[in-house]
Coordinates of C-alpha atoms and ligand atoms in Angstrom, one line a residue:
M1 CA 67.8 98.9 156.8
A2 CA 65.1 99.4 159.5
G3 CA 64.2 103.0 159.8
A4 CA 66.4 104.6 156.9
D5 CA 64.2 106.3 154.2
P6 CA 63.7 103.9 150.9
L7 CA 65.5 105.4 147.8
L8 CA 62.5 106.0 145.3
M9 CA 63.6 105.7 141.8
I10 CA 59.8 105.2 140.7
P11 CA 58.7 107.6 138.3
G12 CA 57.0 109.4 140.8
P13 CA 56.4 110.4 143.8
T14 CA 59.9 111.4 144.4
N15 CA 62.8 111.9 146.7
L16 CA 62.3 115.3 148.8
P17 CA 65.3 117.3 149.5
A18 CA 66.2 119.0 152.6
E19 CA 65.0 122.2 151.9
V20 CA 61.5 121.0 150.5
R21 CA 61.3 119.0 154.0
E22 CA 61.8 122.0 156.0
A23 CA 59.6 124.1 154.3
L24 CA 56.8 121.4 154.8
A25 CA 57.5 121.4 158.7
G26 CA 57.0 125.6 158.5
P27 CA 54.8 127.5 159.9
G28 CA 51.0 127.9 158.5
F29 CA 49.7 130.6 156.5
Y30 CA 46.5 132.5 155.7
H31 CA 45.6 131.6 152.5
R32 CA 44.3 134.9 151.3
G33 CA 47.1 136.8 153.1
E34 CA 49.6 139.3 151.7
Q35 CA 52.4 136.4 152.3
M36 CA 50.8 134.0 150.4
A37 CA 49.8 136.2 147.5
E38 CA 53.4 136.8 147.1
L39 CA 54.4 133.2 147.1
I40 CA 52.1 132.4 144.6
K41 CA 53.0 135.2 142.5
R42 CA 56.6 133.9 142.7
C43 CA 55.6 130.4 142.2
T44 CA 53.7 131.4 139.4
A45 CA 56.8 133.1 137.8
G46 CA 59.0 130.0 138.6
L47 CA 56.5 127.7 136.7
Q48 CA 56.3 129.8 133.9
R49 CA 60.2 129.8 133.5
L50 CA 59.9 125.9 133.6
M51 CA 57.0 126.0 131.2
G52 CA 58.6 128.2 128.9
T53 CA 55.5 130.6 128.8
A54 CA 54.6 134.3 129.7
D55 CA 51.3 133.3 129.9
D56 CA 49.0 131.7 133.1
V57 CA 50.3 128.8 135.0
L58 CA 47.5 127.9 137.7
I59 CA 48.1 126.4 140.9
L60 CA 45.3 123.8 141.6
T61 CA 45.2 121.7 145.0
S62 CA 44.8 118.0 143.3
S63 CA 47.1 115.4 142.1
G64 CA 48.1 115.4 138.4
T65 CA 45.0 114.0 136.9
G66 CA 43.0 116.8 138.3
A67 CA 45.4 119.3 136.2
V68 CA 44.7 116.9 132.9
E69 CA 40.9 117.0 133.8
A70 CA 41.0 120.8 134.2
G71 CA 42.8 121.3 131.0
I72 CA 40.3 119.2 129.0
T73 CA 37.1 120.3 130.7
S74 CA 37.5 124.1 130.8
F75 CA 37.8 124.4 127.1
L76 CA 36.1 121.6 125.5
S77 CA 32.5 121.0 125.1
P78 CA 30.5 117.6 125.3
G79 CA 30.6 116.5 121.8
D80 CA 33.5 118.1 120.7
R81 CA 35.8 115.7 118.5
V82 CA 39.2 115.2 119.8
L83 CA 41.9 112.9 118.7
V84 CA 44.3 111.4 121.4
V85 CA 47.6 109.7 121.0
E86 CA 47.3 106.7 122.8
G87 CA 50.5 104.5 123.3
G88 CA 50.5 103.9 127.1
K89 CA 48.5 104.3 130.4
F90 CA 48.5 107.9 130.3
G91 CA 47.6 108.7 126.9
E92 CA 44.7 106.3 127.4
R93 CA 43.7 108.4 130.7
M94 CA 43.2 111.3 128.5
A95 CA 41.0 109.9 126.5
E96 CA 38.9 108.1 129.4
I97 CA 38.8 111.6 130.9
A98 CA 37.7 113.0 127.6
R99 CA 35.0 110.4 127.4
A100 CA 33.7 110.8 130.7
F101 CA 33.0 114.6 130.0
G102 CA 31.2 113.6 126.7
A103 CA 33.8 114.3 124.1
D104 CA 34.1 112.2 120.7
V105 CA 37.4 110.7 121.2
T106 CA 39.0 109.2 118.0
P107 CA 42.1 107.4 119.6
L108 CA 45.2 107.1 117.6
A109 CA 47.2 104.0 118.7
V110 CA 50.9 104.2 118.9
E111 CA 52.5 100.6 119.1
P112 CA 53.5 100.9 123.0
G113 CA 57.7 101.8 123.5
H114 CA 57.5 104.0 120.2
A115 CA 56.9 107.6 119.6
V116 CA 53.6 109.0 117.7
R117 CA 54.7 109.8 114.1
P118 CA 53.4 113.5 113.3
D119 CA 52.6 112.3 109.6
D120 CA 50.4 110.0 111.0
L121 CA 48.6 112.6 113.2
A122 CA 48.4 115.1 110.5
T123 CA 46.8 112.4 108.2
I124 CA 43.9 111.8 110.6
L125 CA 43.5 115.5 111.7
R126 CA 43.1 116.4 107.6
G127 CA 39.9 114.0 108.1
G128 CA 38.6 116.5 110.7
P129 CA 37.8 118.9 111.8
F130 CA 39.0 118.1 115.2
R131 CA 38.8 120.7 118.2
A132 CA 41.8 119.3 120.1
V133 CA 44.5 116.9 119.9
L134 CA 45.6 115.4 123.5
C135 CA 48.7 114.3 124.1
A136 CA 51.0 113.0 127.0
H137 CA 54.2 114.3 126.3
N138 CA 56.3 111.8 128.5
E139 CA 54.6 108.5 128.6
T140 CA 55.4 107.0 131.7
S141 CA 54.0 104.0 131.5
T142 CA 56.6 103.0 128.5
G143 CA 59.4 105.6 129.0
V144 CA 59.0 107.3 125.6
T145 CA 58.7 111.1 125.1
H146 CA 56.8 112.0 122.4
P147 CA 57.9 115.0 120.0
I148 CA 55.1 117.2 121.4
A149 CA 56.2 120.2 119.4
E150 CA 55.6 118.5 116.0
V151 CA 52.3 116.8 117.7
A152 CA 51.4 120.8 118.4
A153 CA 52.7 121.9 114.8
A154 CA 50.2 119.3 113.3
A155 CA 47.4 120.4 115.7
R156 CA 48.2 124.0 115.0
E157 CA 47.8 123.4 111.3
A158 CA 44.4 122.4 111.5
G159 CA 42.9 124.4 113.6
A160 CA 43.0 122.2 116.8
L161 CA 44.3 122.9 120.5
T162 CA 46.9 120.8 121.6
I163 CA 46.5 119.6 125.2
V164 CA 49.4 118.1 126.5
D165 CA 50.2 115.9 130.0
C166 CA 53.3 117.0 131.2
V167 CA 52.9 115.5 134.6
S168 CA 56.1 113.2 134.5
C169 CA 58.5 115.5 132.8
L170 CA 57.7 119.4 133.6
G171 CA 61.1 120.5 135.4
G172 CA 63.1 117.5 134.3
V173 CA 63.2 118.2 130.2
P174 CA 62.7 121.5 128.1
V175 CA 58.7 122.3 127.8
C176 CA 58.9 125.5 125.5
A177 CA 55.0 125.9 125.6
D178 CA 55.3 129.5 123.7
E179 CA 57.9 128.5 121.3
W180 CA 56.4 124.9 120.2
G181 CA 52.5 126.3 120.4
L182 CA 51.6 124.2 123.3
D183 CA 47.7 125.6 124.3
V184 CA 47.4 123.8 127.5
V185 CA 49.9 122.1 129.6
A186 CA 48.9 120.1 132.6
A187 CA 51.7 119.3 135.2
G188 CA 52.1 118.0 138.9
S189 CA 54.0 118.3 142.0
Q190 CA 55.3 114.5 142.8
K191 CA 57.5 114.0 140.0
C192 CA 60.5 116.3 138.6
L193 CA 59.4 118.8 140.8
M194 CA 60.5 117.3 144.2
L195 CA 57.3 117.9 145.9
P196 CA 54.9 115.4 147.8
P197 CA 51.6 114.6 145.7
G198 CA 49.0 117.2 146.1
L199 CA 49.8 120.0 143.6
A200 CA 48.9 120.5 140.0
F201 CA 49.5 123.1 137.4
V202 CA 47.8 124.1 134.2
G203 CA 49.5 126.5 132.0
V204 CA 47.2 128.1 129.2
R205 CA 48.3 130.2 126.3
E206 CA 46.6 133.3 126.1
D207 CA 44.6 133.0 123.1
V208 CA 43.3 130.1 124.3
W209 CA 40.9 131.9 126.4
E210 CA 39.2 133.9 123.4
R211 CA 39.5 131.0 121.2
T212 CA 37.2 128.7 123.8
A213 CA 34.9 131.6 125.1
G214 CA 31.6 130.0 125.9
A215 CA 33.3 126.4 126.2
G216 CA 33.4 124.4 128.7
M217 CA 32.1 120.9 130.3
P218 CA 30.4 120.3 133.4
S219 CA 32.7 121.0 136.1
Y220 CA 33.0 123.3 139.2
Y221 CA 36.1 122.6 141.5
F222 CA 38.4 122.4 138.3
D223 CA 36.8 125.4 136.3
L224 CA 40.3 127.2 134.9
R225 CA 38.4 130.5 134.1
K226 CA 37.7 131.2 138.3
A227 CA 41.2 130.0 138.7
R228 CA 42.5 132.7 136.3
E229 CA 40.4 135.4 138.0
S230 CA 41.7 134.6 141.7
L231 CA 45.5 134.4 140.5
R232 CA 45.0 138.1 139.6
K233 CA 45.0 138.5 143.3
G234 CA 47.6 136.2 143.9
Q235 CA 44.9 133.5 145.1
T236 CA 43.2 130.7 144.1
P237 CA 39.5 130.1 144.1
Y238 CA 39.3 127.4 147.0
T239 CA 41.6 126.9 150.1
P240 CA 44.5 125.8 148.6
S241 CA 47.4 123.6 150.2
T242 CA 49.3 126.1 151.7
T243 CA 52.1 124.1 153.0
L244 CA 52.3 122.6 149.8
I245 CA 52.7 125.9 148.0
A246 CA 55.6 127.0 150.7
A247 CA 57.4 123.5 149.7
L248 CA 57.0 124.4 146.4
G249 CA 58.7 128.0 146.6
A250 CA 61.7 125.8 148.0
A251 CA 61.5 123.6 145.0
L252 CA 61.5 126.2 142.7
D253 CA 64.2 128.0 144.5
L254 CA 66.5 124.8 144.3
I255 CA 65.7 124.4 140.6
E256 CA 67.1 128.1 140.1
A257 CA 69.9 127.7 141.8
E258 CA 71.1 124.6 140.0
G259 CA 70.0 126.6 137.0
I260 CA 67.1 125.2 134.7
E261 CA 69.7 124.1 132.1
G262 CA 71.7 122.3 134.7
V263 CA 68.7 120.6 136.0
F264 CA 67.9 119.4 132.2
A265 CA 71.4 118.3 131.6
R266 CA 71.3 116.4 135.1
H267 CA 68.3 114.6 134.0
H268 CA 69.5 113.9 130.6
A269 CA 73.1 112.4 132.1
M270 CA 71.3 110.2 134.6
A271 CA 68.9 108.9 131.9
E272 CA 72.0 107.9 129.7
A273 CA 73.7 106.5 132.5
A274 CA 70.7 104.3 133.6
R275 CA 70.0 103.3 129.9
A276 CA 74.2 102.5 129.3
A277 CA 73.9 100.3 132.3
M278 CA 70.7 98.4 131.3
L279 CA 72.4 97.7 127.9
A280 CA 75.9 96.5 129.5
A281 CA 73.6 94.3 131.7
G282 CA 72.3 92.6 128.0
L283 CA 69.2 94.2 129.0
E284 CA 66.7 95.4 126.3
L285 CA 65.4 98.9 126.6
F286 CA 61.4 99.0 125.9
A287 CA 61.4 102.4 124.4
Q288 CA 62.8 102.9 120.8
E289 CA 65.9 104.9 121.0
A290 CA 65.0 107.9 119.3
C291 CA 62.4 108.8 121.8
R292 CA 63.9 107.6 125.1
S293 CA 62.7 109.6 128.3
D294 CA 64.8 111.6 130.3
T295 CA 62.7 111.0 133.5
V296 CA 62.0 107.5 133.4
T297 CA 63.6 104.3 131.4
A298 CA 61.8 101.1 130.7
V299 CA 63.7 97.8 130.6
R300 CA 62.4 94.7 129.3
S301 CA 62.5 92.0 132.1
P302 CA 65.0 89.1 131.1
E303 CA 63.4 85.8 130.0
G304 CA 61.8 83.9 132.9
I305 CA 62.0 86.5 135.3
D306 CA 58.5 88.3 136.5
S307 CA 59.7 91.8 137.1
V308 CA 57.1 92.0 140.0
E309 CA 59.3 89.6 141.6
L310 CA 62.1 91.9 140.8
V311 CA 60.5 95.0 141.9
R312 CA 59.7 93.4 145.3
V313 CA 63.0 92.1 146.1
V314 CA 64.7 95.2 145.2
R315 CA 62.5 96.9 147.7
E316 CA 62.7 94.4 150.3
R317 CA 66.4 93.6 150.2
H318 CA 68.1 97.1 149.2
N319 CA 65.1 99.8 150.4
V320 CA 65.4 100.9 146.6
L321 CA 61.9 101.4 145.0
I322 CA 61.7 100.7 141.2
S323 CA 58.3 100.0 139.3
G324 CA 57.2 97.5 137.5
G325 CA 54.9 97.5 134.1
Q326 CA 51.3 98.6 134.2
A327 CA 48.4 96.9 132.5
E328 CA 49.4 94.4 129.9
L329 CA 53.1 95.3 130.7
R330 CA 52.8 94.0 134.3
G331 CA 55.3 91.6 134.9
R332 CA 57.0 92.1 131.7
I333 CA 58.9 95.7 132.2
F334 CA 60.6 97.3 135.3
R335 CA 61.1 100.9 135.1
I336 CA 63.5 103.4 136.9
G337 CA 62.4 106.9 137.7
H338 CA 65.4 109.4 137.4
M339 CA 63.6 112.6 137.9
G340 CA 63.7 115.4 140.6
L341 CA 66.7 115.0 143.3
V342 CA 68.7 112.0 141.3
R343 CA 72.6 112.2 141.2
F344 CA 75.0 109.8 140.2
E345 CA 75.1 108.2 143.6
H346 CA 71.3 107.0 143.2
I347 CA 71.8 106.1 140.1
E348 CA 74.7 103.7 141.0
R349 CA 72.7 102.5 144.4
T350 CA 69.7 101.3 142.0
L351 CA 71.9 99.6 139.7
Q352 CA 73.6 97.6 142.4
A353 CA 70.2 96.5 143.7
V354 CA 69.0 95.8 140.3
A355 CA 72.1 93.7 139.5
D356 CA 72.1 92.1 142.9
T357 CA 68.6 90.6 142.5
L358 CA 68.7 90.0 138.9
A359 CA 71.9 87.4 139.9
N360 CA 69.9 86.0 142.7
L361 CA 66.9 85.6 140.3
G362 CA 69.0 83.4 138.2
Y363 CA 70.2 86.4 135.3
E364 CA 74.0 87.0 135.5
C365 CA 75.0 90.3 135.2
D366 CA 78.0 92.2 136.3
A367 CA 77.4 95.2 138.7
N368 CA 80.8 96.9 138.3
A369 CA 80.3 97.0 134.3
M370 CA 77.1 98.3 134.6
I371 CA 78.4 101.2 136.9
L372 CA 80.9 101.9 134.8
A373 CA 79.1 101.9 131.7
A374 CA 76.8 104.3 133.9
R375 CA 79.7 106.6 134.7
Q376 CA 81.0 106.7 131.0
A377 CA 77.9 107.4 129.6
A378 CA 76.7 110.4 132.4
N379 CA 80.3 111.9 131.7
A380 CA 80.2 111.8 127.9
S381 CA 76.1 113.2 127.9
Ligands
PLP1 N1 50.1 111.8 133.7 C1 51.3 111.1 133.4 C2 52.2 111.1 132.7 C3 51.6 110.5 134.9 O1 53.0 109.6 134.7 C4 50.9 110.5 136.0 C5 51.3 109.5 137.2 O2 52.4 108.8 137.1 C6 49.9 110.9 135.9 C7 49.5 111.7 134.6 C8 48.6 111.1 136.8 O3 49.0 111.8 138.0 P1 48.4 111.9 139.4 O4 48.7 110.5 140.0 O5 49.4 112.5 140.3 O6 47.0 112.3 139.3

């Protein structure tokens, strides 16, 4: 195995396609030159298609958390009441960010593995007013996709903004920002977009700028109003990662060549495959059936097997990286990321590795039966 690239089946960072690697190794760019302006405009158009919006999508040089933070601090003010859907680490992080900048946070605790119930949300919103609802569309820590269109509808009805963390799903599942009324959408480069970490994206619905005129929490680098002004010139306010933007162009070309719908269908098929295989092995999926994510599958570790150990052995013996659980789920679940450049051969290799390791740790399972179930599920999807 020495020297071979690891297979990244973690929920980001993800595997890099050859075309992206080539772009990363390309020449330097002048960040205020015409070539970069063209590239930024082309990338913006590609991101708009992925976000389902005709409005601005701003490119930031930061990890995904920066986009979430920018989305919160640019449109809210200290003291604003916000309702935050918490059902895992990333919902909790949105609450932490909002609190850090002085928002008055009401958490809506959702049982891990479950999706938020829009009715519960609407009930709390009626006790408002709330300035915004904050929600992770895809809660990576539990493998749950929240019904974000319904969340946004409830928020709009209550006159609140919807600020959404799509870091682990943009480019893997449909995000229809305009149709669903998502006001602010944050995403990152190292998940479904097949890039290294380092770029983040924020889509902003056109009327949000006016609805929030005069609002803002203390910030400088992450002031989206400045980013918006610069975008008019095909620029960013500060020096961006030109290399990553070149690679973003290559990644978006790959997505367009496959077809956006085709990319979503492939993500769904690979998710179905992963889920079917786990069920065929007699394992329990952590997320409830109706809300299982198409980009990450969370699985309960069998009785007596610490998932930290499972993840370690899968990595050391098979050069395949999967993830364990975070916070109170540490040791209790493992997670398989199937986002970005993931095809059936990658799922198959992962299943072989997981089955072999589980067997070594004392849980008998049949790799062939798992792979067969996976193939059938992928074909049927
Ligand atoms: N939000 C979600 C849903 C995520 O999955 C992640 C990373 O895993 C983040 C936010 C944080 O992104 P980053 O680590 O790029 O800051």
